[in-house]
Each structure stands twice: as C-alpha cells, then as structure tokens.
Amino acid sequence: MSQPTTYRDVKAEVLRRIRARVWPPGALIPGEESLAREFDCARSTVNRALRELAETGLLDRRRKAGTRVSLNPVRRATLEIPVIRQEIEASGATHRHMLLECRVAEAPLAVRARLGLEDSLPLLQMQTLHLADDRPYLLEDRWVNPDAVPGILDAPLDRISANEWLVQNAALTYGDIEFSAVAAGPAGEALACAADAALFMVERTTWQGVQPITYVRLLYAPGYRMKTVI
Amino acid sequence: MSQPTTYRDVKAEVLRRIRARVWPPGALIPGEESLAREFDCARSTVNRALRELAETGLLDRRRKAGTRVSLNPVRRATLEIPVIRQEIEASGATHRHMLLECRVAEAPLAVRARLGLEDSLPLLQMQTLHLADDRPYLLEDRWVNPDAVPGILDAPLDRISANEWLVQNAALTYGDIEFSAVAAGPAGEALACAADAALFMVERTTWQGVQPITYVRLLYAPGYRMKTVI
DNA sequence: GAGTGGTCTAGACCACGTT
DNA sequence: ACGTGGTCTAGACCACTCC
C-alpha cells in the first residue's frame, strides 16, 4: 500500500499544471470533489491545497462559481522583519547601539499625525544608532506615547533597546509599515554618509486597540537591501 | 442549541489572551486537545486556528515542545505587488506608458550576474516609463531572456506592457525581490527629478525552473511609499 | 434551485523532538 | 519512551452565489 496523497502533493501537482499552462490563466479548474477522486484522497485534502494556493493569489475561488486560475497573480511577498540585533548578528557582525538622545518632548506635527494624536501631549523621543562591527548600520528614531506604556519612563533604556523592551512589556498590537527612500539630510552625520545619500527608510506605527503606542523611523546606511522570495 | 465554535472564534480568543498578556511572550500555552475541550470543539478546529496564528509569526509551535507565544511577534509583513496599471488606476489616476527603448543587446555584467548567465548571450532590453495622469510615476528597466520566452520578440510591446504580456504568456514562476534606495542618476531625466533625488527601487528576478526569464528594475518617482499592515 | 466552496466533527496514525 | 503537533479520512451541514 502506497503512502496517502498529502495536501502538499496536490498543491505541487496543481501548481505544475498551472505553470505548464495545462490550466492557463482564467481557466476553470475541476471542483474539489472531482480532484479528490482523481488524486484518490479526501476532499478536505484538496481543499487545503487549493485554499493555500488561493491565499498566495494564484487561484480565485468563489462558491458556486468554482475555482479559476488567477488572471493577474497579485504576487504577495512576505517580508521578514527581524529584530535589529539578530539581523546584524546573523550576518556575523557584532552589534552595538548608542543612545544618542532620550528625552520627553512635544512631538512635531508629522509625528503626531502618524500617531493620530490631535493634542500636543509630550512624548518620549529616543534616537539610537545601531552599529555592525562599529560601523553605522541603522539610525532609529522613535516616539513613544507614555500614556500607553507608563513603565517605559523607568526602563533602563541605556542597556536594553526600546524595541526589545516594548516587545517584552507592551501588549501585542498591530500596526502598519511603510517603505520608502529619502535623502539622508542631517541624519547623514550619524550614519557617516553625505547629506544627499539615498537611504532606505522604514516607518512603523503601532496601536494598542485605538491607543497609539509608538512611531519608529528606521534609516538604513547606504547600500542596505531588503530581500525576499515570492 | 448554539452555533458550533469556529476556528475564527478560537483564533480571536487566543489573540485576545495574547494581547491581554494572559499568555505573555514566551509562555507555553495549553495543548490542542486541552483547548479543544475548553472551547468544546474538535481538535482540528483548534489546530487550524493555532496554525494560522503561527503563520503570522505570533506563535511558535514545535512537536513535543508545544506552542509558545512568540518572543518577537513583529516579524512578518505581507506585501502586495500589484500590476502597475492596476496600482495606478486604483488610485483614481489614468495610466499611460511609453516605451523608451526596445532592443536586443548584450547585457551588462551586473544584469548577467543577477540572471545567473555566464555567457554573454544577447537579451531583450526594454525601458518603459509609466505615467499617472501624464506625470512620471515609475521607470521600468527590463531584461528578458528570449530563449525562455521566444514569443516575446513578436509581441506588440508598444501596445501591451511587457509585464502584462509575460503574465499572460509565460509560465508562472517564482523568483526573488529586493528593495532598496538609490540616487536617481541619469534616470532622473525620465522621471523629471534631480540626479541626486532618492528613489525607491525594486529589483525582481524570475526563473522558470533553472532557466532565467527576466530581471526588472523599477525606479519609483520621488515620494513613493509602499505600505502594508502587520 | 442547485452546485460549489467553507467548515466542523470524531477518529486515527504518524513524525518529530524533547526527555 | 512518550507527548505534542501534523495530517488524512469520511461524512455532514451550511452559506453563498450564479442561473
């Protein structure tokens, strides 16, 4: 008796047929029950395979209408966003960080807008330079709403990074991320590059329910590349 | 009789407990069987809920070791990479594109290296400027291996974009993507910006099995932001 | 109305990795 | 060795949506 058909088998075979254009873009593929008979497995096995393919955007599924090969595979890429220390150490370098600034101040309008704060309540601002083998790697500019995480004002931020402290002590939340490119400007000084150097920028805003927690701006030293596989 | 517990119910409740720090980062949560008893549902229902939470990076699961709340939850972001025309039209603007260049030429070493081509066989090079409401939006520089998709040499690339043609006519494949920032340089002319403007760059290389198909470099006009939710 | 995917169940076997 | 998650099965009911 042979091994049972796994959902991975089904997924691989369906993927093969799509790639080989046995089922070209837009084509209606057989129903779950039919495929289950063909592959000699349970319908739920086929279901899981097709569901996962649909999640990656390769298939379009609708009740009653059936399953079609997507006409424009909206490719989805999954980006891994590592903790900075781990990212640096994974490349074999030594991580070190310097707290350039740490104060309670009124946030500029742009920061308040991102956090959805209309009042100009004071925020904790921190600027940290991360170094890989003592070379500037990343400049982190963070604004924290102390109302959301009161304990942070007493945290030993000179020893543990704000990022790690928040992961350990703040309630988990969701937020958004934006990627863009900017000229270094005054940040070029800390990153040891020209003011007109093009830098990769990541901005992240997180909330706890409706309460804003933190806005972070990461400026990577020139040459940084974020990679992923689709 | 009440409705059965769905995997979404389980997912929501587990998420609530993580956020409320009932199960803090690093904590071992009860096993599937135990949770199934608590929620009065089948183990497979719990399994699906926990599996999906693990996929987003919120839980770490290992056989025998059990399921733990992830120590660094912000790890995975899913980027949608839309077809350029749709991206522009979705913002309410009109899409137009201009084919600036289209020729068969020997690829520079950097391009050959990305495609893994050691020989200097000639490639099809295309440079396309995409406009949103007649304003420069994106400069696309593409190199295609004609061996992989012979038909492209006869395609009406002045009417349909190479991207769309490939989606329709090439076998689907996987590849990799890199995001970075560069100075505009000579591309500033087409994009109507200064040569030292910081541009968001996306580079994508795709293969069909082991055969390289295409390398694309996208240079977005200044101010472009790629957004996602975590 | 009828066909398709979406999901739940109860049970089973097994792979893996910790112990 | 053994406990945990990973997966398959067979059957069932239901929701959605196209006709």
GROMACS .gro file of C-alpha atoms (C1' of nucleotides) in nm:
model
  498
    1MET     CA    1   0.000   0.000   0.000
    2SER     CA    2   0.137   0.336  -0.102
    3GLN     CA    3   0.155   0.650   0.108
    4PRO     CA    4  -0.160   0.858   0.121
    5THR     CA    5  -0.180   1.165  -0.100
    6THR     CA    6  -0.088   1.470   0.102
    7TYR     CA    7  -0.212   1.822   0.054
    8ARG     CA    8   0.142   1.907  -0.049
    9ASP     CA    9   0.123   1.653  -0.328
   10VAL     CA   10  -0.199   1.807  -0.450
   11LYS     CA   11  -0.058   2.157  -0.422
   12ALA     CA   12   0.253   2.063  -0.616
   13GLU     CA   13   0.057   1.895  -0.892
   14VAL     CA   14  -0.190   2.181  -0.927
   15LEU     CA   15   0.100   2.425  -0.931
   16ARG     CA   16   0.267   2.217  -1.200
   17ARG     CA   17  -0.044   2.224  -1.415
   18ILE     CA   18  -0.075   2.599  -1.377
   19ARG     CA   19   0.288   2.654  -1.466
   20ALA     CA   20   0.272   2.413  -1.756
   21ARG     CA   21  -0.036   2.602  -1.873
   22VAL     CA   22  -0.245   2.284  -1.866
   23TRP     CA   23  -0.475   2.522  -1.682
   24PRO     CA   24  -0.397   2.864  -1.831
   25PRO     CA   25  -0.479   3.194  -1.661
   26GLY     CA   26  -0.855   3.238  -1.638
   27ALA     CA   27  -0.933   2.869  -1.676
   28LEU     CA   28  -1.190   2.699  -1.458
   29ILE     CA   29  -1.033   2.402  -1.287
   30PRO     CA   30  -1.224   2.093  -1.173
   31GLY     CA   31  -1.417   2.104  -0.848
   32GLU     CA   32  -1.285   1.975  -0.519
   33GLU     CA   33  -1.479   1.654  -0.530
   34SER     CA   34  -1.362   1.576  -0.879
   35LEU     CA   35  -0.999   1.641  -0.789
   36ALA     CA   36  -1.034   1.434  -0.474
   37ARG     CA   37  -1.146   1.142  -0.687
   38GLU     CA   38  -0.862   1.196  -0.933
   39PHE     CA   39  -0.598   1.217  -0.663
   40ASP     CA   40  -0.766   0.948  -0.457
   41CYS     CA   41  -0.781   1.148  -0.138
   42ALA     CA   42  -1.034   1.320   0.085
   43ARG     CA   43  -1.197   1.642  -0.030
   44SER     CA   44  -1.055   1.826   0.271
   45THR     CA   45  -0.707   1.743   0.149
   46VAL     CA   46  -0.780   1.904  -0.186
   47ASN     CA   47  -0.949   2.190  -0.005
   48ARG     CA   48  -0.642   2.272   0.195
   49ALA     CA   49  -0.418   2.262  -0.109
   50LEU     CA   50  -0.642   2.490  -0.313
   51ARG     CA   51  -0.705   2.720  -0.021
   52GLU     CA   52  -0.334   2.777   0.029
   53LEU     CA   53  -0.281   2.840  -0.340
   54ALA     CA   54  -0.565   3.090  -0.331
   55GLU     CA   55  -0.402   3.263  -0.035
   56THR     CA   56  -0.091   3.328  -0.240
   57GLY     CA   57  -0.307   3.481  -0.510
   58LEU     CA   58  -0.261   3.207  -0.768
   59LEU     CA   59  -0.622   3.092  -0.766
   60ASP     CA   60  -0.954   3.271  -0.740
   61ARG     CA   61  -1.223   3.077  -0.559
   62ARG     CA   62  -1.589   3.153  -0.531
   63ARG     CA   63  -1.873   2.939  -0.411
   64LYS     CA   64  -2.084   2.807  -0.688
   65ALA     CA   65  -1.863   2.976  -0.948
   66GLY     CA   66  -1.577   2.736  -0.880
   67THR     CA   67  -1.202   2.782  -0.885
   68ARG     CA   68  -1.016   2.967  -1.159
   69VAL     CA   69  -0.650   3.028  -1.229
   70SER     CA   70  -0.592   3.391  -1.143
   71LEU     CA   71  -0.562   3.626  -1.440
   72ASN     CA   72  -0.321   3.855  -1.269
   73PRO     CA   73  -0.148   3.680  -0.994
   74VAL     CA   74  -0.125   3.962  -0.744
   75ARG     CA   75   0.201   3.846  -0.615
   76ARG     CA   76   0.234   3.853  -0.242
   77ALA     CA   77   0.575   3.877  -0.093
   78THR     CA   78   0.635   3.803   0.270
   79LEU     CA   79   0.893   4.025   0.428
   80GLU     CA   80   1.070   3.913   0.737
   81ILE     CA   81   1.131   4.198   0.975
   82PRO     CA   82   1.397   4.083   1.211
   83VAL     CA   83   1.499   4.235   1.538
   84ILE     CA   84   1.791   4.458   1.454
   85ARG     CA   85   2.034   4.290   1.687
   86GLN     CA   86   1.955   3.950   1.537
   87GLU     CA   87   1.977   4.080   1.183
   88ILE     CA   88   2.326   4.213   1.245
   89GLU     CA   89   2.448   3.913   1.438
   90ALA     CA   90   2.313   3.680   1.171
   91SER     CA   91   2.550   3.840   0.924
   92GLY     CA   92   2.838   3.754   1.152
   93ALA     CA   93   2.898   4.107   1.276
   94THR     CA   94   2.894   4.239   1.628
   95HIS     CA   95   2.600   4.452   1.728
   96ARG     CA   96   2.634   4.760   1.942
   97HIS     CA   97   2.398   5.051   1.990
   98MET     CA   98   2.436   5.405   2.112
   99LEU     CA   99   2.157   5.608   2.263
  100LEU     CA  100   2.207   5.947   2.100
  101GLU     CA  101   1.906   6.109   2.253
  102CYS     CA  102   1.641   6.030   2.510
  103ARG     CA  103   1.404   6.296   2.629
  104VAL     CA  104   1.042   6.385   2.678
  105ALA     CA  105   0.936   6.642   2.426
  106GLU     CA  106   0.647   6.768   2.226
  107ALA     CA  107   0.626   6.577   1.902
  108PRO     CA  108   0.637   6.755   1.569
  109LEU     CA  109   0.316   6.769   1.373
  110ALA     CA  110   0.423   6.497   1.130
  111VAL     CA  111   0.475   6.251   1.413
  112ARG     CA  112   0.151   6.344   1.586
  113ALA     CA  113  -0.036   6.299   1.260
  114ARG     CA  114   0.100   5.949   1.215
  115LEU     CA  115   0.002   5.856   1.568
  116GLY     CA  116  -0.340   6.012   1.529
  117LEU     CA  117  -0.279   6.241   1.825
  118GLU     CA  118  -0.451   6.574   1.791
  119ASP     CA  119  -0.342   6.714   2.124
  120SER     CA  120   0.020   6.802   2.160
  121LEU     CA  121   0.088   6.585   2.462
  122PRO     CA  122   0.455   6.521   2.534
  123LEU     CA  123   0.610   6.203   2.400
  124LEU     CA  124   0.924   6.014   2.482
  125GLN     CA  125   1.170   6.058   2.200
  126MET     CA  126   1.471   5.835   2.150
  127GLN     CA  127   1.734   5.829   1.885
  128THR     CA  128   1.951   5.521   1.867
  129LEU     CA  129   2.237   5.441   1.637
  130HIS     CA  130   2.292   5.073   1.570
  131LEU     CA  131   2.639   4.965   1.466
  132ALA     CA  132   2.764   4.650   1.299
  133ASP     CA  133   3.129   4.591   1.381
  134ASP     CA  134   3.142   4.954   1.495
  135ARG     CA  135   3.024   5.084   1.159
  136PRO     CA  136   2.697   5.275   1.138
  137TYR     CA  137   2.423   5.043   1.027
  138LEU     CA  138   2.092   5.199   1.114
  139LEU     CA  139   1.959   5.512   1.275
  140GLU     CA  140   1.642   5.456   1.475
  141ASP     CA  141   1.419   5.745   1.567
  142ARG     CA  142   1.136   5.652   1.798
  143TRP     CA  143   0.849   5.835   1.961
  144VAL     CA  144   0.662   5.660   2.239
  145ASN     CA  145   0.332   5.755   2.395
  146PRO     CA  146   0.396   5.720   2.771
  147ASP     CA  147   0.023   5.701   2.838
  148ALA     CA  148   0.014   5.370   2.655
  149VAL     CA  149   0.319   5.220   2.826
  150PRO     CA  150   0.384   5.405   3.152
  151GLY     CA  151   0.664   5.179   3.267
  152ILE     CA  152   0.893   5.282   2.987
  153LEU     CA  153   0.993   5.602   3.162
  154ASP     CA  154   1.168   5.393   3.427
  155ALA     CA  155   1.313   5.134   3.189
  156PRO     CA  156   1.693   5.102   3.163
  157LEU     CA  157   1.697   5.211   2.801
  158ASP     CA  158   2.071   5.253   2.806
  159ARG     CA  159   2.110   4.880   2.847
  160ILE     CA  160   1.816   4.728   2.663
  161SER     CA  161   1.690   4.866   2.334
  162ALA     CA  162   1.347   5.026   2.332
  163ASN     CA  163   1.238   4.776   2.073
  164GLU     CA  164   1.320   4.479   2.292
  165TRP     CA  165   1.172   4.645   2.598
  166LEU     CA  166   0.845   4.709   2.420
  167VAL     CA  167   0.823   4.355   2.288
  168GLN     CA  168   0.867   4.224   2.640
  169ASN     CA  169   0.645   4.470   2.821
  170ALA     CA  170   0.382   4.616   2.595
  171ALA     CA  171   0.066   4.440   2.495
  172LEU     CA  172   0.089   4.299   2.148
  173THR     CA  173  -0.075   4.503   1.882
  174TYR     CA  174  -0.099   4.551   1.514
  175GLY     CA  175   0.015   4.844   1.311
  176ASP     CA  176   0.134   4.945   0.970
  177ILE     CA  177   0.464   4.970   0.793
  178GLU     CA  178   0.577   5.190   0.509
  179PHE     CA  179   0.887   5.157   0.299
  180SER     CA  180   1.035   5.444   0.103
  181ALA     CA  181   1.352   5.624   0.006
  182VAL     CA  182   1.476   5.958   0.137
  183ALA     CA  183   1.783   6.171   0.123
  184ALA     CA  184   1.992   6.139   0.437
  185GLY     CA  185   1.980   6.507   0.530
  186PRO     CA  186   2.104   6.577   0.884
  187ALA     CA  187   2.094   6.204   0.961
  188GLY     CA  188   2.393   6.167   0.733
  189GLU     CA  189   2.613   6.283   1.015
  190ALA     CA  190   2.532   5.991   1.242
  191LEU     CA  191   2.537   5.743   0.955
  192ALA     CA  192   2.866   5.875   0.820
  193CYS     CA  193   2.735   5.948   0.475
  194ALA     CA  194   2.666   6.251   0.260
  195ALA     CA  195   2.355   6.457   0.321
  196ASP     CA  196   2.227   6.375  -0.027
  197ALA     CA  197   2.286   6.000   0.002
  198ALA     CA  198   1.979   5.790  -0.074
  199LEU     CA  199   1.864   5.591   0.227
  200PHE     CA  200   1.616   5.310   0.264
  201MET     CA  201   1.355   5.412   0.519
  202VAL     CA  202   1.110   5.202   0.716
  203GLU     CA  203   0.837   5.367   0.920
  204ARG     CA  204   0.627   5.169   1.160
  205THR     CA  205   0.330   5.284   1.364
  206THR     CA  206   0.165   5.061   1.620
  207TRP     CA  207  -0.151   5.087   1.824
  208GLN     CA  208  -0.298   4.912   2.121
  209GLY     CA  209  -0.657   4.899   2.014
  210VAL     CA  210  -0.728   5.264   1.938
  211GLN     CA  211  -0.446   5.396   2.156
  212PRO     CA  212  -0.128   5.481   1.969
  213ILE     CA  213   0.187   5.336   2.121
  214THR     CA  214   0.483   5.421   1.909
  215TYR     CA  215   0.609   5.558   1.581
  216VAL     CA  216   0.950   5.444   1.463
  217ARG     CA  217   1.154   5.563   1.171
  218LEU     CA  218   1.445   5.349   1.062
  219LEU     CA  219   1.710   5.495   0.834
  220TYR     CA  220   1.946   5.234   0.697
  221ALA     CA  221   2.301   5.315   0.596
  222PRO     CA  222   2.356   5.341   0.219
  223GLY     CA  223   2.359   5.014   0.031
  224TYR     CA  224   2.110   4.832   0.251
  225ARG     CA  225   1.888   4.585   0.066
  226MET     CA  226   1.579   4.411   0.190
  227LYS     CA  227   1.533   4.075   0.025
  228THR     CA  228   1.251   3.831  -0.009
  229VAL     CA  229   1.129   3.543  -0.222
  230ILE     CA  230   0.799   3.521  -0.398
  231MET     CA  231  -2.850   2.456   2.053
  232SER     CA  232  -2.583   2.717   1.998
  233GLN     CA  233  -2.366   2.759   1.694
  234PRO     CA  234  -2.055   2.544   1.680
  235THR     CA  235  -1.725   2.704   1.775
  236THR     CA  236  -1.543   2.810   1.461
  237TYR     CA  237  -1.171   2.829   1.407
  238ARG     CA  238  -1.219   3.205   1.385
  239ASP     CA  239  -1.368   3.207   1.733
  240VAL     CA  240  -1.070   3.019   1.865
  241LYS     CA  241  -0.829   3.243   1.678
  242ALA     CA  242  -0.993   3.556   1.815
  243GLU     CA  243  -0.993   3.430   2.172
  244VAL     CA  244  -0.632   3.317   2.160
  245LEU     CA  245  -0.536   3.650   2.009
  246ARG     CA  246  -0.722   3.827   2.286
  247ARG     CA  247  -0.537   3.634   2.552
  248ILE     CA  248  -0.204   3.710   2.390
  249ARG     CA  249  -0.282   4.078   2.365
  250ALA     CA  250  -0.417   4.091   2.717
  251ARG     CA  251  -0.098   3.920   2.830
  252VAL     CA  252  -0.293   3.634   2.984
  253TRP     CA  253  -0.033   3.443   2.788
  254PRO     CA  254   0.270   3.671   2.782
  255PRO     CA  255   0.554   3.645   2.530
  256GLY     CA  256   0.743   3.322   2.578
  257ALA     CA  257   0.463   3.148   2.765
  258LEU     CA  258   0.369   2.791   2.690
  259ILE     CA  259   0.001   2.774   2.607
  260PRO     CA  260  -0.220   2.468   2.660
  261GLY     CA  261  -0.207   2.187   2.408
  262GLU     CA  262  -0.455   2.144   2.126
  263GLU     CA  263  -0.652   1.873   2.299
  264SER     CA  264  -0.685   2.077   2.612
  265LEU     CA  265  -0.800   2.384   2.422
  266ALA     CA  266  -1.043   2.175   2.219
  267ARG     CA  267  -1.202   2.059   2.545
  268GLU     CA  268  -1.213   2.413   2.679
  269PHE     CA  269  -1.371   2.555   2.364
  270ASP     CA  270  -1.585   2.248   2.315
  271CYS     CA  271  -1.481   2.185   1.959
  272ALA     CA  272  -1.276   1.938   1.757
  273ARG     CA  273  -0.901   1.939   1.783
  274SER     CA  274  -0.870   2.014   1.412
  275THR     CA  275  -1.058   2.338   1.469
  276VAL     CA  276  -0.806   2.444   1.730
  277ASN     CA  277  -0.528   2.323   1.506
  278ARG     CA  278  -0.632   2.546   1.221
  279ALA     CA  279  -0.661   2.849   1.447
  280LEU     CA  280  -0.319   2.798   1.602
  281ARG     CA  281  -0.160   2.711   1.271
  282GLU     CA  282  -0.276   3.037   1.117
  283LEU     CA  283  -0.154   3.237   1.414
  284ALA     CA  284   0.181   3.063   1.385
  285GLU     CA  285   0.198   3.155   1.016
  286THR     CA  286   0.177   3.522   1.104
  287GLY     CA  287   0.461   3.475   1.347
  288LEU     CA  288   0.259   3.523   1.666
  289LEU     CA  289   0.308   3.169   1.791
  290ASP     CA  290   0.598   2.927   1.779
  291ARG     CA  291   0.497   2.565   1.751
  292ARG     CA  292   0.711   2.257   1.785
  293ARG     CA  293   0.614   1.897   1.821
  294LYS     CA  294   0.650   1.770   2.168
  295ALA     CA  295   0.770   2.111   2.291
  296GLY     CA  296   0.424   2.259   2.249
  297THR     CA  297   0.307   2.604   2.146
  298ARG     CA  298   0.459   2.924   2.281
  299VAL     CA  299   0.376   3.290   2.237
  300SER     CA  300   0.645   3.431   2.013
  301LEU     CA  301   0.908   3.645   2.179
  302ASN     CA  302   0.933   3.883   1.887
  303PRO     CA  303   0.598   3.897   1.717
  304VAL     CA  304   0.659   4.169   1.461
  305ARG     CA  305   0.832   3.953   1.215
  306ARG     CA  306   0.636   3.904   0.900
  307ALA     CA  307   0.469   4.153   0.673
  308THR     CA  308   0.290   4.064   0.355
  309LEU     CA  309   0.344   4.297   0.065
  310GLU     CA  310   0.110   4.302  -0.227
  311ILE     CA  311   0.285   4.360  -0.554
  312PRO     CA  312   0.019   4.472  -0.796
  313VAL     CA  313   0.037   4.509  -1.170
  314ILE     CA  314   0.148   4.866  -1.228
  315ARG     CA  315  -0.152   4.964  -1.437
  316GLN     CA  316  -0.388   4.848  -1.165
  317GLU     CA  317  -0.190   5.019  -0.894
  318ILE     CA  318  -0.220   5.349  -1.076
  319GLU     CA  319  -0.582   5.308  -1.175
  320ALA     CA  320  -0.672   5.207  -0.821
  321SER     CA  321  -0.558   5.550  -0.706
  322GLY     CA  322  -0.801   5.708  -0.949
  323ALA     CA  323  -0.540   5.822  -1.198
  324THR     CA  324  -0.508   5.740  -1.565
  325HIS     CA  325  -0.231   5.504  -1.662
  326ARG     CA  326  -0.022   5.551  -1.972
  327HIS     CA  327   0.312   5.408  -2.062
  328MET     CA  328   0.585   5.500  -2.306
  329LEU     CA  329   0.833   5.256  -2.448
  330LEU     CA  330   1.159   5.448  -2.431
  331GLU     CA  331   1.377   5.174  -2.559
  332CYS     CA  332   1.338   4.825  -2.700
  333ARG     CA  333   1.632   4.643  -2.846
  334VAL     CA  334   1.831   4.325  -2.838
  335ALA     CA  335   2.165   4.383  -2.679
  336GLU     CA  336   2.435   4.225  -2.475
  337ALA     CA  337   2.356   4.265  -2.108
  338PRO     CA  338   2.598   4.435  -1.873
  339LEU     CA  339   2.778   4.216  -1.627
  340ALA     CA  340   2.560   4.322  -1.333
  341VAL     CA  341   2.246   4.206  -1.513
  342ARG     CA  342   2.403   3.880  -1.629
  343ALA     CA  343   2.515   3.810  -1.274
  344ARG     CA  344   2.164   3.855  -1.141
  345LEU     CA  345   2.025   3.622  -1.402
  346GLY     CA  346   2.299   3.370  -1.344
  347LEU     CA  347   2.403   3.385  -1.708
  348GLU     CA  348   2.772   3.330  -1.758
  349ASP     CA  349   2.771   3.354  -2.134
  350SER     CA  350   2.709   3.692  -2.283
  351LEU     CA  351   2.413   3.593  -2.493
  352PRO     CA  352   2.203   3.882  -2.621
  353LEU     CA  353   1.895   3.979  -2.422
  354LEU     CA  354   1.591   4.185  -2.500
  355GLN     CA  355   1.615   4.515  -2.318
  356MET     CA  356   1.318   4.741  -2.265
  357GLN     CA  357   1.284   5.066  -2.084
  358THR     CA  358   0.932   5.181  -2.010
  359LEU     CA  359   0.811   5.493  -1.842
  360HIS     CA  360   0.478   5.459  -1.663
  361LEU     CA  361   0.275   5.774  -1.613
  362ALA     CA  362  -0.011   5.852  -1.380
  363ASP     CA  363  -0.222   6.134  -1.517
  364ASP     CA  364   0.066   6.213  -1.752
  365ARG     CA  365   0.312   6.258  -1.468
  366PRO     CA  366   0.613   6.027  -1.439
  367TYR     CA  367   0.537   5.754  -1.191
  368LEU     CA  368   0.780   5.472  -1.247
  369LEU     CA  369   1.070   5.387  -1.474
  370GLU     CA  370   1.089   5.019  -1.560
  371ASP     CA  371   1.407   4.868  -1.693
  372ARG     CA  372   1.370   4.511  -1.803
  373TRP     CA  373   1.595   4.246  -1.948
  374VAL     CA  374   1.432   3.936  -2.092
  375ASN     CA  375   1.596   3.611  -2.191
  376PRO     CA  376   1.443   3.534  -2.534
  377ASP     CA  377   1.541   3.169  -2.500
  378ALA     CA  378   1.297   3.135  -2.213
  379VAL     CA  379   1.005   3.313  -2.382
  380PRO     CA  380   1.062   3.311  -2.758
  381GLY     CA  381   0.727   3.464  -2.847
  382ILE     CA  382   0.812   3.794  -2.684
  383LEU     CA  383   1.017   3.908  -2.981
  384ASP     CA  384   0.696   3.922  -3.186
  385ALA     CA  385   0.474   4.066  -2.913
  386PRO     CA  386   0.317   4.408  -2.969
  387LEU     CA  387   0.506   4.562  -2.681
  388ASP     CA  388   0.412   4.911  -2.789
  389ARG     CA  389   0.051   4.835  -2.701
  390ILE     CA  390   0.069   4.592  -2.412
  391SER     CA  391   0.326   4.623  -2.135
  392ALA     CA  392   0.590   4.356  -2.109
  393ASN     CA  393   0.472   4.281  -1.759
  394GLU     CA  394   0.120   4.202  -1.871
  395TRP     CA  395   0.241   4.009  -2.173
  396LEU     CA  396   0.458   3.789  -1.955
  397VAL     CA  397   0.179   3.725  -1.707
  398GLN     CA  398  -0.045   3.613  -1.990
  399ASN     CA  399   0.207   3.418  -2.191
  400ALA     CA  400   0.491   3.294  -1.979
  401ALA     CA  401   0.470   3.001  -1.749
  402LEU     CA  402   0.431   3.114  -1.393
  403THR     CA  403   0.743   3.101  -1.188
  404TYR     CA  404   0.894   3.214  -0.868
  405GLY     CA  405   1.179   3.448  -0.810
  406ASP     CA  406   1.317   3.696  -0.566
  407ILE     CA  407   1.268   4.062  -0.492
  408GLU     CA  408   1.494   4.320  -0.339
  409PHE     CA  409   1.402   4.662  -0.210
  410SER     CA  410   1.649   4.943  -0.169
  411ALA     CA  411   1.713   5.312  -0.219
  412VAL     CA  412   1.931   5.471  -0.484
  413ALA     CA  413   2.009   5.813  -0.620
  414ALA     CA  414   1.824   5.883  -0.943
  415GLY     CA  415   2.133   5.944  -1.153
  416PRO     CA  416   2.062   5.954  -1.527
  417ALA     CA  417   1.714   5.812  -1.464
  418GLY     CA  418   1.627   6.148  -1.316
  419GLU     CA  419   1.574   6.282  -1.663
  420ALA     CA  420   1.287   6.046  -1.747
  421LEU     CA  421   1.137   6.080  -1.402
  422ALA     CA  422   1.163   6.458  -1.404
  423CYS     CA  423   1.365   6.481  -1.086
  424ALA     CA  424   1.714   6.579  -0.983
  425ALA     CA  425   2.001   6.339  -1.037
  426ASP     CA  426   2.061   6.319  -0.663
  427ALA     CA  427   1.697   6.257  -0.571
  428ALA     CA  428   1.644   5.949  -0.354
  429LEU     CA  429   1.438   5.685  -0.532
  430PHE     CA  430   1.270   5.371  -0.407
  431MET     CA  431   1.398   5.078  -0.611
  432VAL     CA  432   1.254   4.732  -0.657
  433GLU     CA  433   1.451   4.463  -0.834
  434ARG     CA  434   1.292   4.138  -0.932
  435THR     CA  435   1.448   3.833  -1.090
  436THR     CA  436   1.241   3.538  -1.202
  437TRP     CA  437   1.323   3.191  -1.323
  438GLN     CA  438   1.139   2.911  -1.492
  439GLY     CA  439   1.287   2.620  -1.311
  440VAL     CA  440   1.659   2.678  -1.357
  441GLN     CA  441   1.619   2.893  -1.666
  442PRO     CA  442   1.630   3.268  -1.600
  443ILE     CA  443   1.347   3.462  -1.759
  444THR     CA  444   1.372   3.823  -1.666
  445TYR     CA  445   1.535   4.084  -1.448
  446VAL     CA  446   1.337   4.401  -1.380
  447ARG     CA  447   1.444   4.716  -1.207
  448LEU     CA  448   1.171   4.955  -1.102
  449LEU     CA  449   1.258   5.312  -1.009
  450TYR     CA  450   0.970   5.497  -0.850
  451ALA     CA  451   0.933   5.870  -0.871
  452PRO     CA  452   1.030   6.058  -0.554
  453GLY     CA  453   0.782   6.030  -0.269
  454TYR     CA  454   0.661   5.681  -0.348
  455ARG     CA  455   0.570   5.476  -0.042
  456MET     CA  456   0.500   5.108  -0.021
  457LYS     CA  457   0.255   5.029   0.256
  458THR     CA  458   0.148   4.721   0.439
  459VAL     CA  459  -0.019   4.612   0.758
  460ILE     CA  460   0.121   4.376   1.013
  461DG     C1'  461  -3.294   2.585  -0.711
  462DA     C1'  462  -2.878   2.375  -0.730
  463DG     C1'  463  -2.383   2.345  -0.739
  464DT     C1'  464  -1.968   2.488  -0.530
  465DG     C1'  465  -1.661   2.601  -0.171
  466DG     C1'  466  -1.627   2.667   0.364
  467DT     C1'  467  -1.610   2.450   0.771
  468DC     C1'  468  -1.692   2.117   1.173
  469DT     C1'  469  -1.651   1.655   1.365
  470DA     C1'  470  -1.461   1.227   1.552
  471DG     C1'  471  -1.130   0.927   1.497
  472DA     C1'  472  -0.692   0.769   1.353
  473DC     C1'  473  -0.194   0.726   1.254
  474DC     C1'  474   0.242   0.918   1.250
  475DA     C1'  475   0.670   1.233   1.263
  476DC     C1'  476   0.929   1.475   1.536
  477DG     C1'  477   1.193   1.617   1.915
  478DT     C1'  478   1.234   1.651   2.399
  479DT     C1'  479   1.326   1.377   2.778
  480DA     C1'  480   0.973   0.645   2.559
  481DC     C1'  481   0.627   0.940   2.504
  482DG     C1'  482   0.378   1.369   2.440
  483DT     C1'  483   0.286   1.710   2.107
  484DG     C1'  484   0.165   1.886   1.678
  485DG     C1'  485   0.081   1.749   1.163
  486DT     C1'  486  -0.213   1.546   0.870
  487DC     C1'  487  -0.565   1.228   0.646
  488DT     C1'  488  -1.033   1.043   0.629
  489DA     C1'  489  -1.531   1.007   0.570
  490DG     C1'  490  -1.919   1.221   0.646
  491DA     C1'  491  -2.208   1.605   0.733
  492DC     C1'  492  -2.430   2.061   0.715
  493DC     C1'  493  -2.435   2.509   0.554
  494DA     C1'  494  -2.353   2.971   0.304
  495DC     C1'  495  -2.302   3.180  -0.086
  496DT     C1'  496  -2.398   3.292  -0.547
  497DC     C1'  497  -2.497   3.205  -1.010
  498DC     C1'  498  -2.871   3.080  -1.309
   0.00000   0.00000   0.00000
